Short mmCIF file of N, CA and C in Angstrom, two decimals:
data_model
loop_
_atom_site.label_atom_id
_atom_site.label_comp_id
_atom_site.label_asym_id
_atom_site.label_seq_id
_atom_site.Cartn_x
_atom_site.Cartn_y
_atom_site.Cartn_z
N UNK A 575 -20.32 4.41 2.65
CA UNK A 575 -19.05 4.40 3.32
C UNK A 575 -19.14 5.55 4.31
N UNK A 576 -18.89 5.46 5.43
CA UNK A 576 -18.74 6.33 6.54
C UNK A 576 -17.52 7.32 6.10
N UNK A 577 -17.44 8.49 6.96
CA UNK A 577 -16.46 9.40 6.72
C UNK A 577 -15.18 8.74 7.45
N UNK A 578 -15.38 8.02 8.50
CA UNK A 578 -14.19 7.54 9.16
C UNK A 578 -13.57 6.35 8.04
N UNK A 579 -14.50 5.58 7.39
CA UNK A 579 -13.57 4.72 6.46
C UNK A 579 -12.98 5.67 5.38
N UNK A 580 -13.56 6.64 4.91
CA UNK A 580 -12.79 7.54 3.95
C UNK A 580 -11.70 7.93 4.47
N UNK A 581 -11.79 8.22 5.74
CA UNK A 581 -10.39 9.12 6.36
C UNK A 581 -9.17 7.78 6.38
N UNK A 582 -9.72 6.58 6.94
CA UNK A 582 -8.87 5.66 6.78
C UNK A 582 -8.09 5.23 5.45
N UNK A 583 -8.90 5.40 4.37
CA UNK A 583 -8.53 5.08 3.13
C UNK A 583 -7.60 6.16 2.81
N UNK A 584 -7.94 7.57 3.07
CA UNK A 584 -7.22 8.57 2.62
C UNK A 584 -5.83 8.77 3.21
N UNK A 585 -5.75 7.98 4.42
CA UNK A 585 -4.64 7.97 5.36
C UNK A 585 -3.62 6.95 4.66
N UNK A 586 -4.05 6.00 4.35
CA UNK A 586 -3.37 4.82 3.81
C UNK A 586 -2.88 5.33 2.19
N UNK A 587 -4.00 5.88 1.51
CA UNK A 587 -3.66 5.99 0.21
C UNK A 587 -2.43 6.95 0.35
N UNK A 588 -2.49 8.00 1.10
CA UNK A 588 -1.24 9.23 0.93
C UNK A 588 0.09 8.59 1.27
N UNK A 589 -0.06 7.48 2.34
CA UNK A 589 1.40 6.99 2.38
C UNK A 589 1.69 5.84 1.58
N UNK A 590 0.90 5.00 0.96
CA UNK A 590 1.23 4.08 -0.06
C UNK A 590 1.65 4.60 -1.24
N UNK A 591 0.87 5.74 -1.75
CA UNK A 591 1.16 6.62 -3.01
C UNK A 591 2.57 7.06 -2.90
N UNK A 592 2.90 7.71 -1.71
CA UNK A 592 4.38 8.49 -1.76
C UNK A 592 5.40 7.22 -1.79
N UNK A 593 5.23 6.25 -0.95
CA UNK A 593 6.23 5.03 -0.86
C UNK A 593 6.19 4.39 -2.48
N UNK A 594 5.20 4.50 -3.35
CA UNK A 594 5.24 3.68 -4.42
C UNK A 594 5.76 4.38 -5.29
N UNK A 595 5.71 5.95 -5.28
CA UNK A 595 6.50 6.67 -6.38
C UNK A 595 8.01 6.63 -6.06
N UNK A 596 8.25 6.51 -4.98
CA UNK A 596 9.78 6.33 -4.66
C UNK A 596 10.37 4.98 -5.11
N UNK A 597 9.33 4.01 -4.66
CA UNK A 597 9.92 2.60 -4.95
C UNK A 597 10.14 2.37 -6.27
N UNK A 598 9.02 2.98 -7.12
CA UNK A 598 9.03 2.70 -8.63
C UNK A 598 10.36 3.30 -9.62
N UNK A 599 10.74 4.25 -9.03
CA UNK A 599 11.94 5.16 -9.56
C UNK A 599 13.54 4.84 -8.75
N UNK A 600 13.32 4.13 -7.51
CA UNK A 600 14.53 4.02 -7.08
C UNK A 600 15.77 3.17 -7.63
N UNK A 601 16.55 3.42 -7.78
CA UNK A 601 17.88 2.53 -8.13
C UNK A 601 18.40 1.95 -7.01
N UNK A 602 18.29 2.25 -5.81
CA UNK A 602 19.02 1.68 -4.76
C UNK A 602 18.04 0.46 -3.95
N UNK A 603 18.70 -0.77 -4.06
CA UNK A 603 18.06 -1.81 -3.52
C UNK A 603 17.73 -1.59 -1.94
N UNK A 604 18.96 -0.93 -1.37
CA UNK A 604 18.75 -0.59 0.07
C UNK A 604 17.44 0.16 0.48
N UNK A 605 17.36 1.17 -0.59
CA UNK A 605 16.21 2.09 -0.37
C UNK A 605 14.65 1.26 -0.64
N UNK A 606 14.85 0.36 -1.36
CA UNK A 606 13.52 -0.44 -1.82
C UNK A 606 13.04 -1.28 -0.82
N UNK A 607 14.16 -1.99 -0.31
CA UNK A 607 14.03 -2.98 0.81
C UNK A 607 13.78 -2.09 2.04
N UNK A 608 13.98 -0.83 2.35
CA UNK A 608 13.47 0.11 3.49
C UNK A 608 12.03 0.39 3.26
N UNK A 609 11.74 0.67 1.93
CA UNK A 609 10.38 0.95 1.76
C UNK A 609 9.47 -0.46 2.02
N UNK A 610 9.90 -1.38 1.70
CA UNK A 610 9.14 -2.78 1.82
C UNK A 610 8.92 -3.16 3.24
N UNK A 611 9.98 -2.81 3.97
CA UNK A 611 10.05 -2.97 5.51
C UNK A 611 8.80 -1.97 6.08
N UNK A 612 8.93 -0.72 5.64
CA UNK A 612 7.91 0.26 6.33
C UNK A 612 6.42 0.07 5.76
N UNK A 613 6.28 -0.39 4.79
CA UNK A 613 5.07 -0.73 4.13
C UNK A 613 4.60 -1.87 5.01
N UNK A 614 5.37 -3.05 5.04
CA UNK A 614 4.82 -4.11 5.89
C UNK A 614 4.47 -3.99 7.20
N UNK A 615 5.31 -2.97 7.96
CA UNK A 615 5.16 -2.52 9.39
C UNK A 615 3.71 -1.85 9.22
N UNK A 616 3.46 -0.95 8.21
CA UNK A 616 2.23 -0.15 8.42
C UNK A 616 0.92 -1.36 8.08
N UNK A 617 1.14 -2.30 7.14
CA UNK A 617 -0.03 -2.96 6.83
C UNK A 617 -0.22 -3.91 8.10
N UNK A 618 0.80 -4.05 9.00
CA UNK A 618 0.47 -4.67 10.28
C UNK A 618 -0.45 -4.05 11.48
N UNK A 619 -0.52 -2.80 11.17
CA UNK A 619 -1.05 -1.79 12.32
C UNK A 619 -2.30 -1.01 11.49
N UNK A 620 -2.61 -1.33 10.07
CA UNK A 620 -3.42 -0.55 9.40
C UNK A 620 -5.16 -1.30 9.73
N UNK A 621 -5.94 -0.81 9.29
CA UNK A 621 -7.42 -1.05 9.25
C UNK A 621 -7.41 -2.47 8.61
N UNK A 622 -7.93 -3.43 9.73
CA UNK A 622 -7.94 -4.69 9.35
C UNK A 622 -9.13 -4.90 8.11
N UNK A 623 -9.97 -4.17 8.12
CA UNK A 623 -11.05 -4.07 7.01
C UNK A 623 -10.53 -3.62 5.59
N UNK A 624 -9.70 -2.34 5.78
CA UNK A 624 -9.27 -2.20 4.71
C UNK A 624 -8.06 -3.04 4.00
N UNK A 625 -7.16 -3.58 4.95
CA UNK A 625 -6.20 -4.60 4.47
C UNK A 625 -7.01 -5.82 3.66
N UNK A 626 -8.17 -6.20 4.34
CA UNK A 626 -8.84 -7.16 3.90
C UNK A 626 -9.25 -7.18 2.36
N UNK A 627 -9.76 -6.04 2.11
CA UNK A 627 -10.22 -5.46 0.79
C UNK A 627 -9.22 -5.39 -0.21
N UNK A 628 -8.08 -4.63 0.27
CA UNK A 628 -6.98 -4.56 -0.44
C UNK A 628 -6.10 -5.89 -0.90
N UNK A 629 -6.17 -6.81 0.26
CA UNK A 629 -5.28 -8.10 0.12
C UNK A 629 -6.20 -9.29 -0.60
N UNK A 630 -7.68 -8.96 -0.76
CA UNK A 630 -8.53 -9.99 -1.23
C UNK A 630 -8.38 -11.55 -0.54
N UNK A 631 -8.07 -11.14 0.62
CA UNK A 631 -7.71 -12.29 1.53
C UNK A 631 -6.29 -12.94 1.55
N UNK A 632 -5.23 -12.39 0.72
CA UNK A 632 -3.97 -13.07 0.90
C UNK A 632 -3.28 -12.39 2.02
N UNK A 633 -3.09 -13.38 2.98
CA UNK A 633 -2.17 -12.89 4.18
C UNK A 633 -0.84 -12.48 4.14
N UNK A 634 -0.39 -12.61 2.78
CA UNK A 634 1.31 -12.25 2.45
C UNK A 634 1.19 -10.90 1.69
N UNK A 635 -0.10 -10.42 1.30
CA UNK A 635 -0.24 -9.36 0.37
C UNK A 635 0.88 -8.12 0.96
N UNK A 636 1.82 -7.69 0.14
CA UNK A 636 2.74 -6.63 0.84
C UNK A 636 3.53 -6.90 1.67
N UNK A 637 4.05 -8.29 1.71
CA UNK A 637 4.71 -8.82 2.72
C UNK A 637 5.73 -9.61 2.07
N UNK A 638 5.92 -9.91 0.85
CA UNK A 638 6.73 -10.78 0.12
C UNK A 638 7.39 -9.91 -0.95
N UNK A 639 8.93 -10.12 -0.92
CA UNK A 639 9.58 -9.30 -1.79
C UNK A 639 9.36 -9.47 -3.25
N UNK A 640 8.97 -10.92 -3.67
CA UNK A 640 9.04 -11.12 -4.90
C UNK A 640 7.91 -10.29 -5.74
N UNK A 641 6.66 -10.18 -4.89
CA UNK A 641 5.43 -9.69 -5.55
C UNK A 641 5.38 -8.19 -5.02
N UNK A 642 6.11 -7.75 -4.22
CA UNK A 642 5.96 -6.35 -3.58
C UNK A 642 5.78 -5.18 -4.46
N UNK A 643 6.18 -5.05 -5.44
CA UNK A 643 6.33 -3.84 -6.53
C UNK A 643 4.94 -3.74 -7.15
N UNK A 644 4.51 -4.81 -7.51
CA UNK A 644 3.03 -5.06 -8.18
C UNK A 644 1.90 -4.92 -7.21
N UNK A 645 2.16 -5.58 -6.23
CA UNK A 645 1.03 -5.51 -5.12
C UNK A 645 1.10 -4.15 -4.67
N UNK A 646 2.00 -3.28 -4.51
CA UNK A 646 1.91 -1.89 -4.07
C UNK A 646 1.20 -1.03 -5.07
N UNK A 647 1.72 -1.24 -6.37
CA UNK A 647 0.69 -0.52 -7.35
C UNK A 647 -0.67 -0.90 -7.38
N UNK A 648 -1.02 -2.14 -7.29
CA UNK A 648 -2.39 -2.67 -7.23
C UNK A 648 -3.15 -2.09 -5.92
N UNK A 649 -2.39 -1.81 -4.81
CA UNK A 649 -3.07 -1.27 -3.56
C UNK A 649 -3.48 0.14 -3.96
N UNK A 650 -2.48 1.03 -4.43
CA UNK A 650 -2.82 2.21 -4.64
C UNK A 650 -3.88 2.36 -5.66
N UNK A 651 -3.84 1.47 -6.62
CA UNK A 651 -4.92 1.62 -7.74
C UNK A 651 -6.27 1.28 -7.03
N UNK A 652 -6.48 0.39 -6.19
CA UNK A 652 -7.71 -0.01 -5.56
C UNK A 652 -8.20 0.99 -4.54
N UNK A 653 -7.08 1.65 -4.02
CA UNK A 653 -7.93 2.95 -2.91
C UNK A 653 -8.12 3.90 -3.72
N UNK A 654 -7.56 4.26 -5.03
CA UNK A 654 -7.92 5.37 -5.93
C UNK A 654 -9.43 5.06 -6.40
N UNK A 655 -9.66 3.99 -6.70
CA UNK A 655 -11.27 3.31 -6.98
C UNK A 655 -12.02 3.48 -5.63
N UNK A 656 -11.68 3.13 -4.61
CA UNK A 656 -12.57 3.12 -3.34
C UNK A 656 -12.91 4.36 -3.08
N UNK A 657 -11.74 5.43 -3.35
CA UNK A 657 -11.79 6.98 -3.04
C UNK A 657 -12.93 7.58 -4.22
N UNK A 658 -12.68 7.19 -5.38
CA UNK A 658 -13.55 7.71 -6.38
C UNK A 658 -15.03 7.27 -6.17
N UNK A 659 -15.38 6.28 -5.60
CA UNK A 659 -16.72 5.67 -5.25
C UNK A 659 -17.37 6.44 -3.96
N UNK A 660 -16.62 7.18 -3.25
CA UNK A 660 -17.25 7.57 -1.93
C UNK A 660 -18.05 8.63 -2.28
#
């Protein structure tokens, strides 16, 4: 993996990790909805190659309310593994 790829993963990881922590412990549905919106906007502009790896080909990954929390945790864990393998 090139350093550019690592930088892309690190940037996405920092953003997702911070949002995942807030999302997990938030008791505000409005705050959770906001996090879902900002993550969905981020994935629409992030590296298509990284999104393909994280989503495993699922175009709805991190874009649907019902699966968002679980998928956000999966994305963070997957990026941790990617970074550990660098």
